[in-house]
PDB file of C-alpha atoms and ligand atoms in Angstrom:
ATOM      1  CA  UNK A   1      -3.041   4.628 -17.498  1.00  0.00           C
ATOM      2  CA  UNK A   2      -5.784   5.982 -15.171  1.00  0.00           C
ATOM      3  CA  UNK A   3      -9.190   5.744 -16.820  1.00  0.00           C
ATOM      4  CA  UNK A   4     -12.669   6.621 -15.559  1.00  0.00           C
ATOM      5  CA  UNK A   5     -16.174   6.411 -17.027  1.00  0.00           C
ATOM      6  CA  UNK A   6     -18.635   9.092 -15.940  1.00  0.00           C
ATOM      7  CA  UNK A   7     -22.188  10.184 -16.758  1.00  0.00           C
ATOM      8  CA  UNK A   8     -23.045  13.657 -18.015  1.00  0.00           C
ATOM      9  CA  UNK A   9     -26.698  14.371 -17.270  1.00  0.00           C
ATOM     10  CA  UNK A  10     -28.980  16.561 -19.375  1.00  0.00           C
ATOM     11  CA  UNK A  11     -30.434  19.704 -17.790  1.00  0.00           C
ATOM     12  CA  UNK A  12     -33.848  21.229 -18.212  1.00  0.00           C
ATOM     13  CA  UNK A  13     -35.012  24.760 -17.491  1.00  0.00           C
ATOM     14  CA  UNK A  14     -38.049  24.763 -15.237  1.00  0.00           C
ATOM     15  CA  UNK A  15     -37.979  28.536 -15.734  1.00  0.00           C
ATOM     16  CA  UNK A  16     -35.899  30.894 -17.848  1.00  0.00           C
ATOM     17  CA  UNK A  17     -36.067  34.677 -17.528  1.00  0.00           C
ATOM     18  CA  UNK A  18     -33.811  37.204 -19.284  1.00  0.00           C
ATOM     19  CA  UNK A  19     -33.395  40.255 -17.019  1.00  0.00           C
ATOM     20  CA  UNK A  20     -31.337  42.431 -19.379  1.00  0.00           C
ATOM     21  CA  UNK A  21     -28.236  42.880 -21.485  1.00  0.00           C
ATOM     22  CA  UNK A  22     -24.889  43.458 -19.754  1.00  0.00           C
ATOM     23  CA  UNK A  23     -21.983  45.659 -20.780  1.00  0.00           C
ATOM     24  CA  UNK A  24     -19.926  42.488 -21.514  1.00  0.00           C
ATOM     25  CA  UNK A  25     -22.439  41.417 -24.202  1.00  0.00           C
ATOM     26  CA  UNK A  26     -23.898  38.588 -22.098  1.00  0.00           C
ATOM     27  CA  UNK A  27     -27.344  38.718 -20.507  1.00  0.00           C
ATOM     28  CA  UNK A  28     -28.366  38.540 -16.883  1.00  0.00           C
ATOM     29  CA  UNK A  29     -30.549  35.497 -16.466  1.00  0.00           C
ATOM     30  CA  UNK A  30     -32.710  33.958 -13.752  1.00  0.00           C
ATOM     31  CA  UNK A  31     -33.319  30.256 -14.275  1.00  0.00           C
ATOM     32  CA  UNK A  32     -34.485  27.304 -12.229  1.00  0.00           C
ATOM     33  CA  UNK A  33     -32.537  24.299 -13.478  1.00  0.00           C
ATOM     34  CA  UNK A  34     -33.136  20.585 -13.054  1.00  0.00           C
ATOM     35  CA  UNK A  35     -31.067  17.569 -14.053  1.00  0.00           C
ATOM     36  CA  UNK A  36     -32.573  14.406 -15.510  1.00  0.00           C
ATOM     37  CA  UNK A  37     -31.343  10.846 -15.923  1.00  0.00           C
ATOM     38  CA  UNK A  38     -30.882  11.140 -19.719  1.00  0.00           C
ATOM     39  CA  UNK A  39     -27.071  11.215 -20.012  1.00  0.00           C
ATOM     40  CA  UNK A  40     -24.028  11.071 -22.240  1.00  0.00           C
ATOM     41  CA  UNK A  41     -21.302   8.618 -21.169  1.00  0.00           C
ATOM     42  CA  UNK A  42     -17.704   9.799 -21.111  1.00  0.00           C
ATOM     43  CA  UNK A  43     -14.506   7.844 -20.673  1.00  0.00           C
ATOM     44  CA  UNK A  44     -11.592   9.997 -19.566  1.00  0.00           C
ATOM     45  CA  UNK A  45      -8.037   8.696 -19.648  1.00  0.00           C
ATOM     46  CA  UNK A  46      -5.008  10.605 -18.386  1.00  0.00           C
ATOM     47  CA  UNK A  47      -1.262   9.970 -18.820  1.00  0.00           C
ATOM     48  CA  UNK A  48      -1.619   8.990 -22.471  1.00  0.00           C
ATOM     49  CA  UNK A  49       1.621  10.835 -23.278  1.00  0.00           C
ATOM     50  CA  UNK A  50      -0.061  12.268 -26.369  1.00  0.00           C
ATOM     51  CA  UNK A  51      -1.770  15.527 -27.320  1.00  0.00           C
ATOM     52  CA  UNK A  52      -5.321  16.035 -26.066  1.00  0.00           C
ATOM     53  CA  UNK A  53      -7.688  13.748 -27.984  1.00  0.00           C
ATOM     54  CA  UNK A  54     -11.495  13.794 -28.149  1.00  0.00           C
ATOM     55  CA  UNK A  55     -13.532  11.148 -29.874  1.00  0.00           C
ATOM     56  CA  UNK A  56     -17.335  11.113 -30.161  1.00  0.00           C
ATOM     57  CA  UNK A  57     -19.820   8.814 -31.844  1.00  0.00           C
ATOM     58  CA  UNK A  58     -21.284  11.766 -33.799  1.00  0.00           C
ATOM     59  CA  UNK A  59     -19.032  12.618 -36.720  1.00  0.00           C
ATOM     60  CA  UNK A  60     -20.165  16.261 -36.960  1.00  0.00           C
ATOM     61  CA  UNK A  61     -19.001  17.192 -33.445  1.00  0.00           C
ATOM     62  CA  UNK A  62     -15.571  18.831 -33.111  1.00  0.00           C
ATOM     63  CA  UNK A  63     -12.717  16.616 -31.903  1.00  0.00           C
ATOM     64  CA  UNK A  64     -10.438  19.508 -30.907  1.00  0.00           C
ATOM     65  CA  UNK A  65     -10.508  22.332 -28.335  1.00  0.00           C
ATOM     66  CA  UNK A  66     -13.807  23.545 -29.841  1.00  0.00           C
ATOM     67  CA  UNK A  67     -15.409  20.597 -28.095  1.00  0.00           C
ATOM     68  CA  UNK A  68     -16.399  21.854 -24.618  1.00  0.00           C
ATOM     69  CA  UNK A  69     -15.138  18.594 -23.072  1.00  0.00           C
ATOM     70  CA  UNK A  70     -11.633  19.303 -24.405  1.00  0.00           C
ATOM     71  CA  UNK A  71     -11.860  22.924 -23.404  1.00  0.00           C
ATOM     72  CA  UNK A  72     -12.747  21.780 -19.854  1.00  0.00           C
ATOM     73  CA  UNK A  73      -9.667  19.522 -19.660  1.00  0.00           C
ATOM     74  CA  UNK A  74      -7.457  22.438 -20.726  1.00  0.00           C
ATOM     75  CA  UNK A  75      -9.127  24.789 -18.221  1.00  0.00           C
ATOM     76  CA  UNK A  76      -8.664  22.198 -15.440  1.00  0.00           C
ATOM     77  CA  UNK A  77      -4.978  21.855 -16.293  1.00  0.00           C
ATOM     78  CA  UNK A  78      -4.449  25.624 -16.421  1.00  0.00           C
ATOM     79  CA  UNK A  79      -6.403  26.402 -13.229  1.00  0.00           C
ATOM     80  CA  UNK A  80      -5.110  23.607 -10.995  1.00  0.00           C
ATOM     81  CA  UNK A  81      -1.567  23.480 -12.401  1.00  0.00           C
ATOM     82  CA  UNK A  82      -1.848  19.664 -12.546  1.00  0.00           C
ATOM     83  CA  UNK A  83      -0.001  17.936 -15.346  1.00  0.00           C
ATOM     84  CA  UNK A  84      -2.441  15.521 -16.981  1.00  0.00           C
ATOM     85  CA  UNK A  85       0.314  13.866 -19.008  1.00  0.00           C
ATOM     86  CA  UNK A  86      -1.946  13.761 -22.074  1.00  0.00           C
ATOM     87  CA  UNK A  87      -5.721  13.199 -22.002  1.00  0.00           C
ATOM     88  CA  UNK A  88      -8.043  11.143 -24.181  1.00  0.00           C
ATOM     89  CA  UNK A  89     -11.805  11.686 -23.895  1.00  0.00           C
ATOM     90  CA  UNK A  90     -14.356   9.407 -25.562  1.00  0.00           C
ATOM     91  CA  UNK A  91     -17.958  10.654 -25.616  1.00  0.00           C
ATOM     92  CA  UNK A  92     -21.004   8.501 -26.279  1.00  0.00           C
ATOM     93  CA  UNK A  93     -23.786  10.970 -27.059  1.00  0.00           C
ATOM     94  CA  UNK A  94     -27.376  10.378 -26.029  1.00  0.00           C
ATOM     95  CA  UNK A  95     -28.386  13.971 -25.226  1.00  0.00           C
ATOM     96  CA  UNK A  96     -29.487  15.649 -28.473  1.00  0.00           C
ATOM     97  CA  UNK A  97     -27.072  18.337 -29.701  1.00  0.00           C
ATOM     98  CA  UNK A  98     -28.117  22.036 -29.954  1.00  0.00           C
ATOM     99  CA  UNK A  99     -31.295  21.209 -28.095  1.00  0.00           C
ATOM    100  CA  UNK A 100     -31.332  23.509 -25.028  1.00  0.00           C
ATOM    101  CA  UNK A 101     -30.489  20.605 -22.719  1.00  0.00           C
ATOM    102  CA  UNK A 102     -26.890  21.585 -21.968  1.00  0.00           C
ATOM    103  CA  UNK A 103     -25.376  18.454 -23.538  1.00  0.00           C
ATOM    104  CA  UNK A 104     -21.997  20.033 -24.358  1.00  0.00           C
ATOM    105  CA  UNK A 105     -21.872  21.876 -21.022  1.00  0.00           C
ATOM    106  CA  UNK A 106     -22.690  18.699 -19.158  1.00  0.00           C
ATOM    107  CA  UNK A 107     -19.922  16.807 -20.984  1.00  0.00           C
ATOM    108  CA  UNK A 108     -17.496  19.572 -19.937  1.00  0.00           C
ATOM    109  CA  UNK A 109     -18.680  19.368 -16.323  1.00  0.00           C
ATOM    110  CA  UNK A 110     -18.270  15.573 -16.343  1.00  0.00           C
ATOM    111  CA  UNK A 111     -14.658  15.967 -17.517  1.00  0.00           C
ATOM    112  CA  UNK A 112     -13.974  18.406 -14.662  1.00  0.00           C
ATOM    113  CA  UNK A 113     -15.467  15.999 -12.111  1.00  0.00           C
ATOM    114  CA  UNK A 114     -13.571  13.023 -13.542  1.00  0.00           C
ATOM    115  CA  UNK A 115     -10.203  14.810 -13.630  1.00  0.00           C
ATOM    116  CA  UNK A 116     -10.709  16.167 -10.118  1.00  0.00           C
ATOM    117  CA  UNK A 117     -11.206  12.638  -8.804  1.00  0.00           C
ATOM    118  CA  UNK A 118      -8.549  10.926 -10.936  1.00  0.00           C
ATOM    119  CA  UNK A 119      -5.813  13.414 -10.074  1.00  0.00           C
ATOM    120  CA  UNK A 120      -6.876  13.790  -6.449  1.00  0.00           C
ATOM    121  CA  UNK A 121      -6.980  17.565  -6.949  1.00  0.00           C
ATOM    122  CA  UNK A 122      -9.485  17.927  -4.102  1.00  0.00           C
ATOM    123  CA  UNK A 123     -11.431  20.851  -5.620  1.00  0.00           C
ATOM    124  CA  UNK A 124     -14.751  21.415  -3.823  1.00  0.00           C
ATOM    125  CA  UNK A 125     -17.807  21.439  -6.141  1.00  0.00           C
ATOM    126  CA  UNK A 126     -18.025  25.251  -6.099  1.00  0.00           C
ATOM    127  CA  UNK A 127     -14.317  25.594  -6.986  1.00  0.00           C
ATOM    128  CA  UNK A 128     -14.799  23.118  -9.831  1.00  0.00           C
ATOM    129  CA  UNK A 129     -17.870  25.063 -10.987  1.00  0.00           C
ATOM    130  CA  UNK A 130     -15.714  28.211 -11.013  1.00  0.00           C
ATOM    131  CA  UNK A 131     -13.217  26.520 -13.370  1.00  0.00           C
ATOM    132  CA  UNK A 132     -16.187  25.720 -15.638  1.00  0.00           C
ATOM    133  CA  UNK A 133     -17.156  29.418 -15.978  1.00  0.00           C
ATOM    134  CA  UNK A 134     -14.527  30.017 -18.650  1.00  0.00           C
ATOM    135  CA  UNK A 135     -15.778  27.018 -20.649  1.00  0.00           C
ATOM    136  CA  UNK A 136     -19.456  28.059 -20.927  1.00  0.00           C
ATOM    137  CA  UNK A 137     -22.249  29.771 -19.033  1.00  0.00           C
ATOM    138  CA  UNK A 138     -24.122  26.515 -18.221  1.00  0.00           C
ATOM    139  CA  UNK A 139     -21.034  24.528 -17.168  1.00  0.00           C
ATOM    140  CA  UNK A 140     -20.988  25.685 -13.497  1.00  0.00           C
ATOM    141  CA  UNK A 141     -24.587  24.491 -13.015  1.00  0.00           C
ATOM    142  CA  UNK A 142     -23.795  21.192 -14.730  1.00  0.00           C
ATOM    143  CA  UNK A 143     -20.952  20.616 -12.248  1.00  0.00           C
ATOM    144  CA  UNK A 144     -23.427  20.865  -9.341  1.00  0.00           C
ATOM    145  CA  UNK A 145     -26.552  19.366 -10.970  1.00  0.00           C
ATOM    146  CA  UNK A 146     -29.805  18.699  -9.095  1.00  0.00           C
ATOM    147  CA  UNK A 147     -32.294  21.527  -8.606  1.00  0.00           C
ATOM    148  CA  UNK A 148     -30.694  24.978  -8.528  1.00  0.00           C
ATOM    149  CA  UNK A 149     -31.308  28.656  -9.196  1.00  0.00           C
ATOM    150  CA  UNK A 150     -28.832  30.067 -11.721  1.00  0.00           C
ATOM    151  CA  UNK A 151     -28.389  33.820 -11.983  1.00  0.00           C
ATOM    152  CA  UNK A 152     -25.916  36.284 -13.528  1.00  0.00           C
ATOM    153  CA  UNK A 153     -24.568  34.776 -16.757  1.00  0.00           C
ATOM    154  CA  UNK A 154     -25.741  31.444 -15.341  1.00  0.00           C
ATOM    155  CA  UNK A 155     -22.768  30.985 -13.010  1.00  0.00           C
ATOM    156  CA  UNK A 156     -24.255  32.397  -9.770  1.00  0.00           C
ATOM    157  CA  UNK A 157     -25.759  29.276  -8.246  1.00  0.00           C
ATOM    158  CA  UNK A 158     -28.054  28.635  -5.311  1.00  0.00           C
ATOM    159  CA  UNK A 159     -28.911  24.983  -4.583  1.00  0.00           C
ATOM    160  CA  UNK A 160     -32.684  24.548  -4.086  1.00  0.00           C
ATOM    161  CA  UNK A 161     -34.846  21.899  -2.408  1.00  0.00           C
ATOM    162  CA  UNK A 162     -34.971  18.994  -4.863  1.00  0.00           C
ATOM    163  CA  UNK A 163     -37.960  18.891  -7.224  1.00  0.00           C
ATOM    164  CA  UNK A 164     -40.097  15.929  -6.076  1.00  0.00           C
ATOM    165  CA  UNK A 165     -39.097  12.891  -8.173  1.00  0.00           C
ATOM    166  CA  UNK A 166     -41.192  12.711 -11.318  1.00  0.00           C
ATOM    167  CA  UNK A 167     -41.359  11.245 -14.802  1.00  0.00           C
ATOM    168  CA  UNK A 168     -40.255  13.460 -17.671  1.00  0.00           C
ATOM    169  CA  UNK A 169     -41.053  13.236 -21.360  1.00  0.00           C
ATOM    170  CA  UNK A 170     -38.583  15.133 -23.515  1.00  0.00           C
ATOM    171  CA  UNK A 171     -39.241  15.888 -27.181  1.00  0.00           C
ATOM    172  CA  UNK A 172     -36.914  17.708 -29.554  1.00  0.00           C
ATOM    173  CA  UNK A 173     -38.391  18.897 -32.837  1.00  0.00           C
ATOM    174  CA  UNK A 174     -36.102  18.752 -35.866  1.00  0.00           C
ATOM    175  CA  UNK A 175     -35.347  22.478 -36.264  1.00  0.00           C
ATOM    176  CA  UNK A 176     -32.458  24.198 -34.514  1.00  0.00           C
ATOM    177  CA  UNK A 177     -32.191  27.763 -33.301  1.00  0.00           C
ATOM    178  CA  UNK A 178     -29.132  30.004 -33.001  1.00  0.00           C
ATOM    179  CA  UNK A 179     -28.554  31.005 -29.361  1.00  0.00           C
ATOM    180  CA  UNK A 180     -27.072  34.489 -30.104  1.00  0.00           C
ATOM    181  CA  UNK A 181     -29.961  35.145 -32.512  1.00  0.00           C
ATOM    182  CA  UNK A 182     -32.561  34.326 -29.856  1.00  0.00           C
ATOM    183  CA  UNK A 183     -30.826  36.607 -27.349  1.00  0.00           C
ATOM    184  CA  UNK A 184     -30.898  39.377 -29.978  1.00  0.00           C
ATOM    185  CA  UNK A 185     -34.603  38.731 -30.547  1.00  0.00           C
ATOM    186  CA  UNK A 186     -35.294  39.052 -26.799  1.00  0.00           C
ATOM    187  CA  UNK A 187     -33.369  42.356 -26.752  1.00  0.00           C
ATOM    188  CA  UNK A 188     -35.634  43.718 -29.479  1.00  0.00           C
ATOM    189  CA  UNK A 189     -39.023  43.162 -27.813  1.00  0.00           C
ATOM    190  CA  UNK A 190     -40.945  43.952 -24.654  1.00  0.00           C
ATOM    191  CA  UNK A 191     -41.598  40.511 -23.215  1.00  0.00           C
ATOM    192  CA  UNK A 192     -45.320  39.860 -22.791  1.00  0.00           C
ATOM    193  CA  UNK A 193     -44.988  37.215 -20.158  1.00  0.00           C
ATOM    194  CA  UNK A 194     -42.370  36.362 -17.486  1.00  0.00           C
ATOM    195  CA  UNK A 195     -41.984  33.265 -15.350  1.00  0.00           C
ATOM    196  CA  UNK A 196     -43.185  33.414 -11.756  1.00  0.00           C
ATOM    197  CA  UNK A 197     -39.757  32.403 -10.414  1.00  0.00           C
ATOM    198  CA  UNK A 198     -40.635  33.292  -6.811  1.00  0.00           C
ATOM    199  CA  UNK A 199     -43.763  31.150  -7.072  1.00  0.00           C
ATOM    200  CA  UNK A 200     -41.637  28.240  -8.321  1.00  0.00           C
ATOM    201  CA  UNK A 201     -39.201  28.699  -5.421  1.00  0.00           C
ATOM    202  CA  UNK A 202     -42.106  28.675  -2.934  1.00  0.00           C
ATOM    203  CA  UNK A 203     -43.580  25.541  -4.545  1.00  0.00           C
ATOM    204  CA  UNK A 204     -40.167  23.817  -4.420  1.00  0.00           C
ATOM    205  CA  UNK A 205     -39.817  24.662  -0.731  1.00  0.00           C
ATOM    206  CA  UNK A 206     -43.268  23.112  -0.146  1.00  0.00           C
ATOM    207  CA  UNK A 207     -42.426  19.989  -2.195  1.00  0.00           C
ATOM    208  CA  UNK A 208     -45.362  20.875  -4.463  1.00  0.00           C
ATOM    209  CA  UNK A 209     -44.647  19.282  -7.870  1.00  0.00           C
ATOM    210  CA  UNK A 210     -47.908  20.513  -9.431  1.00  0.00           C
ATOM    211  CA  UNK A 211     -47.232  24.046  -8.168  1.00  0.00           C
ATOM    212  CA  UNK A 212     -43.820  24.046  -9.875  1.00  0.00           C
ATOM    213  CA  UNK A 213     -45.107  22.456 -13.085  1.00  0.00           C
ATOM    214  CA  UNK A 214     -47.989  24.933 -13.456  1.00  0.00           C
ATOM    215  CA  UNK A 215     -45.614  27.898 -13.170  1.00  0.00           C
ATOM    216  CA  UNK A 216     -42.910  26.772 -15.615  1.00  0.00           C
ATOM    217  CA  UNK A 217     -42.168  29.347 -18.318  1.00  0.00           C
ATOM    218  CA  UNK A 218     -39.358  30.284 -20.687  1.00  0.00           C
ATOM    219  CA  UNK A 219     -39.242  33.793 -22.211  1.00  0.00           C
ATOM    220  CA  UNK A 220     -37.484  32.532 -25.350  1.00  0.00           C
ATOM    221  CA  UNK A 221     -40.691  30.828 -26.428  1.00  0.00           C
ATOM    222  CA  UNK A 222     -42.202  34.286 -27.011  1.00  0.00           C
ATOM    223  CA  UNK A 223     -39.601  35.251 -29.615  1.00  0.00           C
ATOM    224  CA  UNK A 224     -39.473  32.055 -31.678  1.00  0.00           C
ATOM    225  CA  UNK A 225     -40.317  32.459 -35.366  1.00  0.00           C
ATOM    226  CA  UNK A 226     -44.064  31.732 -35.814  1.00  0.00           C
ATOM    227  CA  UNK A 227     -43.734  28.252 -37.359  1.00  0.00           C
ATOM    228  CA  UNK A 228     -41.335  27.044 -34.697  1.00  0.00           C
ATOM    229  CA  UNK A 229     -43.460  28.597 -31.975  1.00  0.00           C
ATOM    230  CA  UNK A 230     -46.495  26.727 -33.298  1.00  0.00           C
ATOM    231  CA  UNK A 231     -44.570  23.438 -33.262  1.00  0.00           C
ATOM    232  CA  UNK A 232     -43.390  23.973 -29.678  1.00  0.00           C
ATOM    233  CA  UNK A 233     -46.961  24.764 -28.627  1.00  0.00           C
ATOM    234  CA  UNK A 234     -48.266  21.708 -30.411  1.00  0.00           C
ATOM    235  CA  UNK A 235     -45.824  19.434 -28.557  1.00  0.00           C
ATOM    236  CA  UNK A 236     -46.845  21.091 -25.301  1.00  0.00           C
ATOM    237  CA  UNK A 237     -50.540  20.410 -25.994  1.00  0.00           C
ATOM    238  CA  UNK A 238     -49.824  16.737 -26.695  1.00  0.00           C
ATOM    239  CA  UNK A 239     -47.954  16.483 -23.384  1.00  0.00           C
ATOM    240  CA  UNK A 240     -50.749  18.230 -21.485  1.00  0.00           C
ATOM    241  CA  UNK A 241     -53.482  16.165 -23.193  1.00  0.00           C
ATOM    242  CA  UNK A 242     -51.711  13.050 -21.923  1.00  0.00           C
ATOM    243  CA  UNK A 243     -51.723  14.400 -18.373  1.00  0.00           C
ATOM    244  CA  UNK A 244     -48.496  16.398 -17.959  1.00  0.00           C
ATOM    245  CA  UNK A 245     -48.718  18.609 -14.860  1.00  0.00           C
ATOM    246  CA  UNK A 246     -46.923  21.257 -16.900  1.00  0.00           C
ATOM    247  CA  UNK A 247     -44.717  21.515 -19.979  1.00  0.00           C
ATOM    248  CA  UNK A 248     -42.037  23.967 -21.015  1.00  0.00           C
ATOM    249  CA  UNK A 249     -39.355  24.691 -23.600  1.00  0.00           C
ATOM    250  CA  UNK A 250     -35.829  24.189 -22.235  1.00  0.00           C
ATOM    251  CA  UNK A 251     -32.998  26.728 -22.647  1.00  0.00           C
ATOM    252  CA  UNK A 252     -32.883  28.261 -26.101  1.00  0.00           C
ATOM    253  CA  UNK A 253     -34.908  25.317 -27.358  1.00  0.00           C
ATOM    254  CA  UNK A 254     -36.228  23.712 -29.310  1.00  0.00           C
ATOM    255  CA  UNK A 255     -36.676  20.853 -26.802  1.00  0.00           C
ATOM    256  CA  UNK A 256     -40.012  20.747 -24.982  1.00  0.00           C
ATOM    257  CA  UNK A 257     -40.540  18.608 -21.884  1.00  0.00           C
ATOM    258  CA  UNK A 258     -43.461  17.651 -19.674  1.00  0.00           C
ATOM    259  CA  UNK A 259     -43.485  16.641 -15.994  1.00  0.00           C
ATOM    260  CA  UNK A 260     -45.718  13.730 -14.965  1.00  0.00           C
ATOM    261  CA  UNK A 261     -46.586  12.182 -11.602  1.00  0.00           C
ATOM    262  CA  UNK A 262     -48.079   9.133 -13.333  1.00  0.00           C
ATOM    263  CA  UNK A 263     -45.720   6.768 -15.220  1.00  0.00           C
ATOM    264  CA  UNK A 264     -48.480   5.387 -17.476  1.00  0.00           C
ATOM    265  CA  UNK A 265     -49.495   8.849 -18.658  1.00  0.00           C
ATOM    266  CA  UNK A 266     -45.839   9.736 -19.277  1.00  0.00           C
ATOM    267  CA  UNK A 267     -45.435   6.557 -21.312  1.00  0.00           C
ATOM    268  CA  UNK A 268     -48.506   7.266 -23.434  1.00  0.00           C
ATOM    269  CA  UNK A 269     -47.254  10.822 -24.195  1.00  0.00           C
ATOM    270  CA  UNK A 270     -43.843   9.384 -25.113  1.00  0.00           C
ATOM    271  CA  UNK A 271     -45.442   6.778 -27.364  1.00  0.00           C
ATOM    272  CA  UNK A 272     -47.489   9.351 -29.243  1.00  0.00           C
ATOM    273  CA  UNK A 273     -44.694  11.920 -29.671  1.00  0.00           C
ATOM    274  CA  UNK A 274     -42.069   9.419 -30.758  1.00  0.00           C
ATOM    275  CA  UNK A 275     -44.199   8.540 -33.778  1.00  0.00           C
ATOM    276  CA  UNK A 276     -43.480  12.040 -35.122  1.00  0.00           C
ATOM    277  CA  UNK A 277     -40.253  13.036 -33.374  1.00  0.00           C
ATOM    278  CA  UNK A 278     -37.208  10.731 -33.398  1.00  0.00           C
ATOM    279  CA  UNK A 279     -35.628  12.539 -30.431  1.00  0.00           C
ATOM    280  CA  UNK A 280     -38.292  11.716 -27.845  1.00  0.00           C
ATOM    281  CA  UNK A 281     -37.235  10.362 -24.456  1.00  0.00           C
ATOM    282  CA  UNK A 282     -38.886   9.007 -21.353  1.00  0.00           C
ATOM    283  CA  UNK A 283     -36.746   9.757 -18.322  1.00  0.00           C
ATOM    284  CA  UNK A 284     -36.925  11.028 -14.737  1.00  0.00           C
ATOM    285  CA  UNK A 285     -35.543  13.773 -12.554  1.00  0.00           C
ATOM    286  CA  UNK A 286     -32.384  13.168 -10.501  1.00  0.00           C
TER     287      UNK A 286
HETATM  288  O1  C5P B 301     -21.383  31.089 -22.433  1.00  0.00           O
HETATM  289  P1  C5P B 301     -21.799  30.390 -23.685  1.00  0.00           P
HETATM  290  O2  C5P B 301     -20.659  30.160 -24.635  1.00  0.00           O
HETATM  291  O3  C5P B 301     -22.576  29.150 -23.421  1.00  0.00           O
HETATM  292  O4  C5P B 301     -22.809  31.370 -24.435  1.00  0.00           O
HETATM  293  C1  C5P B 301     -23.151  31.225 -25.789  1.00  0.00           C
HETATM  294  C2  C5P B 301     -23.768  32.534 -26.295  1.00  0.00           C
HETATM  295  O5  C5P B 301     -25.032  32.748 -25.658  1.00  0.00           O
HETATM  296  C3  C5P B 301     -22.984  33.781 -25.960  1.00  0.00           C
HETATM  297  O6  C5P B 301     -22.030  34.076 -26.947  1.00  0.00           O
HETATM  298  C4  C5P B 301     -24.051  34.850 -25.901  1.00  0.00           C
HETATM  299  O7  C5P B 301     -24.407  35.260 -27.210  1.00  0.00           O
HETATM  300  C5  C5P B 301     -25.237  34.111 -25.339  1.00  0.00           C
HETATM  301  N1  C5P B 301     -25.408  34.249 -23.881  1.00  0.00           N
HETATM  302  C6  C5P B 301     -25.819  35.458 -23.356  1.00  0.00           C
HETATM  303  N2  C5P B 301     -26.002  35.582 -21.999  1.00  0.00           N
HETATM  304  C7  C5P B 301     -25.798  34.518 -21.181  1.00  0.00           C
HETATM  305  C8  C5P B 301     -25.388  33.274 -21.710  1.00  0.00           C
HETATM  306  C9  C5P B 301     -25.204  33.177 -23.071  1.00  0.00           C
HETATM  307  O8  C5P B 301     -26.012  36.444 -24.084  1.00  0.00           O
HETATM  308  N3  C5P B 301     -26.012  34.663 -19.882  1.00  0.00           N
END
């Protein structure tokens, strides 16, 4: 039976702006996204002759269609009309769950890429991204990866000049935040501060890593409950004290990451943060 092993990379938000609420209940967003080497590993097998099966190494994750990876396989089948003959997906998780790093969306995107190749469906990346729209708002970006501007619900994508390669320290505090709740919180306030997205785009075009890092901002940080906000800010100060060019919360959090041009400084930030936070990673942009 055809079988393929693929990587699903984590994403980070270099910027995240919420422009407003839409009639369909979603929000219009403007985000600069970046993928990093930290990845889940998926093995996708077709022609099993059995019902769709998902297995993960984290017992609390769903192993049915509620898992975005399964939902992606079903969407691929429905949209391309290809008969998969039964699919089994095994997921080895490394990207923290509910962390604002798009782990589930990236797993879904990896399934779409794997099935496209295995079945020779010949979907271009943008067509594959389109199939991902029904699975989740971040799935289309995860299909493309790299550095990109995501607008609309997150599905309107513009590839950008790649962020200059750099070292990234990622730290996820132990609390988790409900995504719909954070969107509701943003709806209820006048945001004090917005990211300078145009400035980030200009810095990317100039290959100016420091210029990007200095301008990173995520509006969700403003509406975190006070204790969580303090913890996010504390992680940011540790990253900056160790020499991060900039640090930001990713997605709806709570993960905070810092960008470094110096591997030794990145390592020392990682070493300090991992003493307090189990989910601390040293990785790089891809
Ligand atoms: O599309 P996805 O299932 O990832 O979205 C999860 C939730 O996040 C939505 O139900 C919605 O509450 C919120 N969301 C939003 N606007 C977006 C993306 C997500 O309000 N652009």
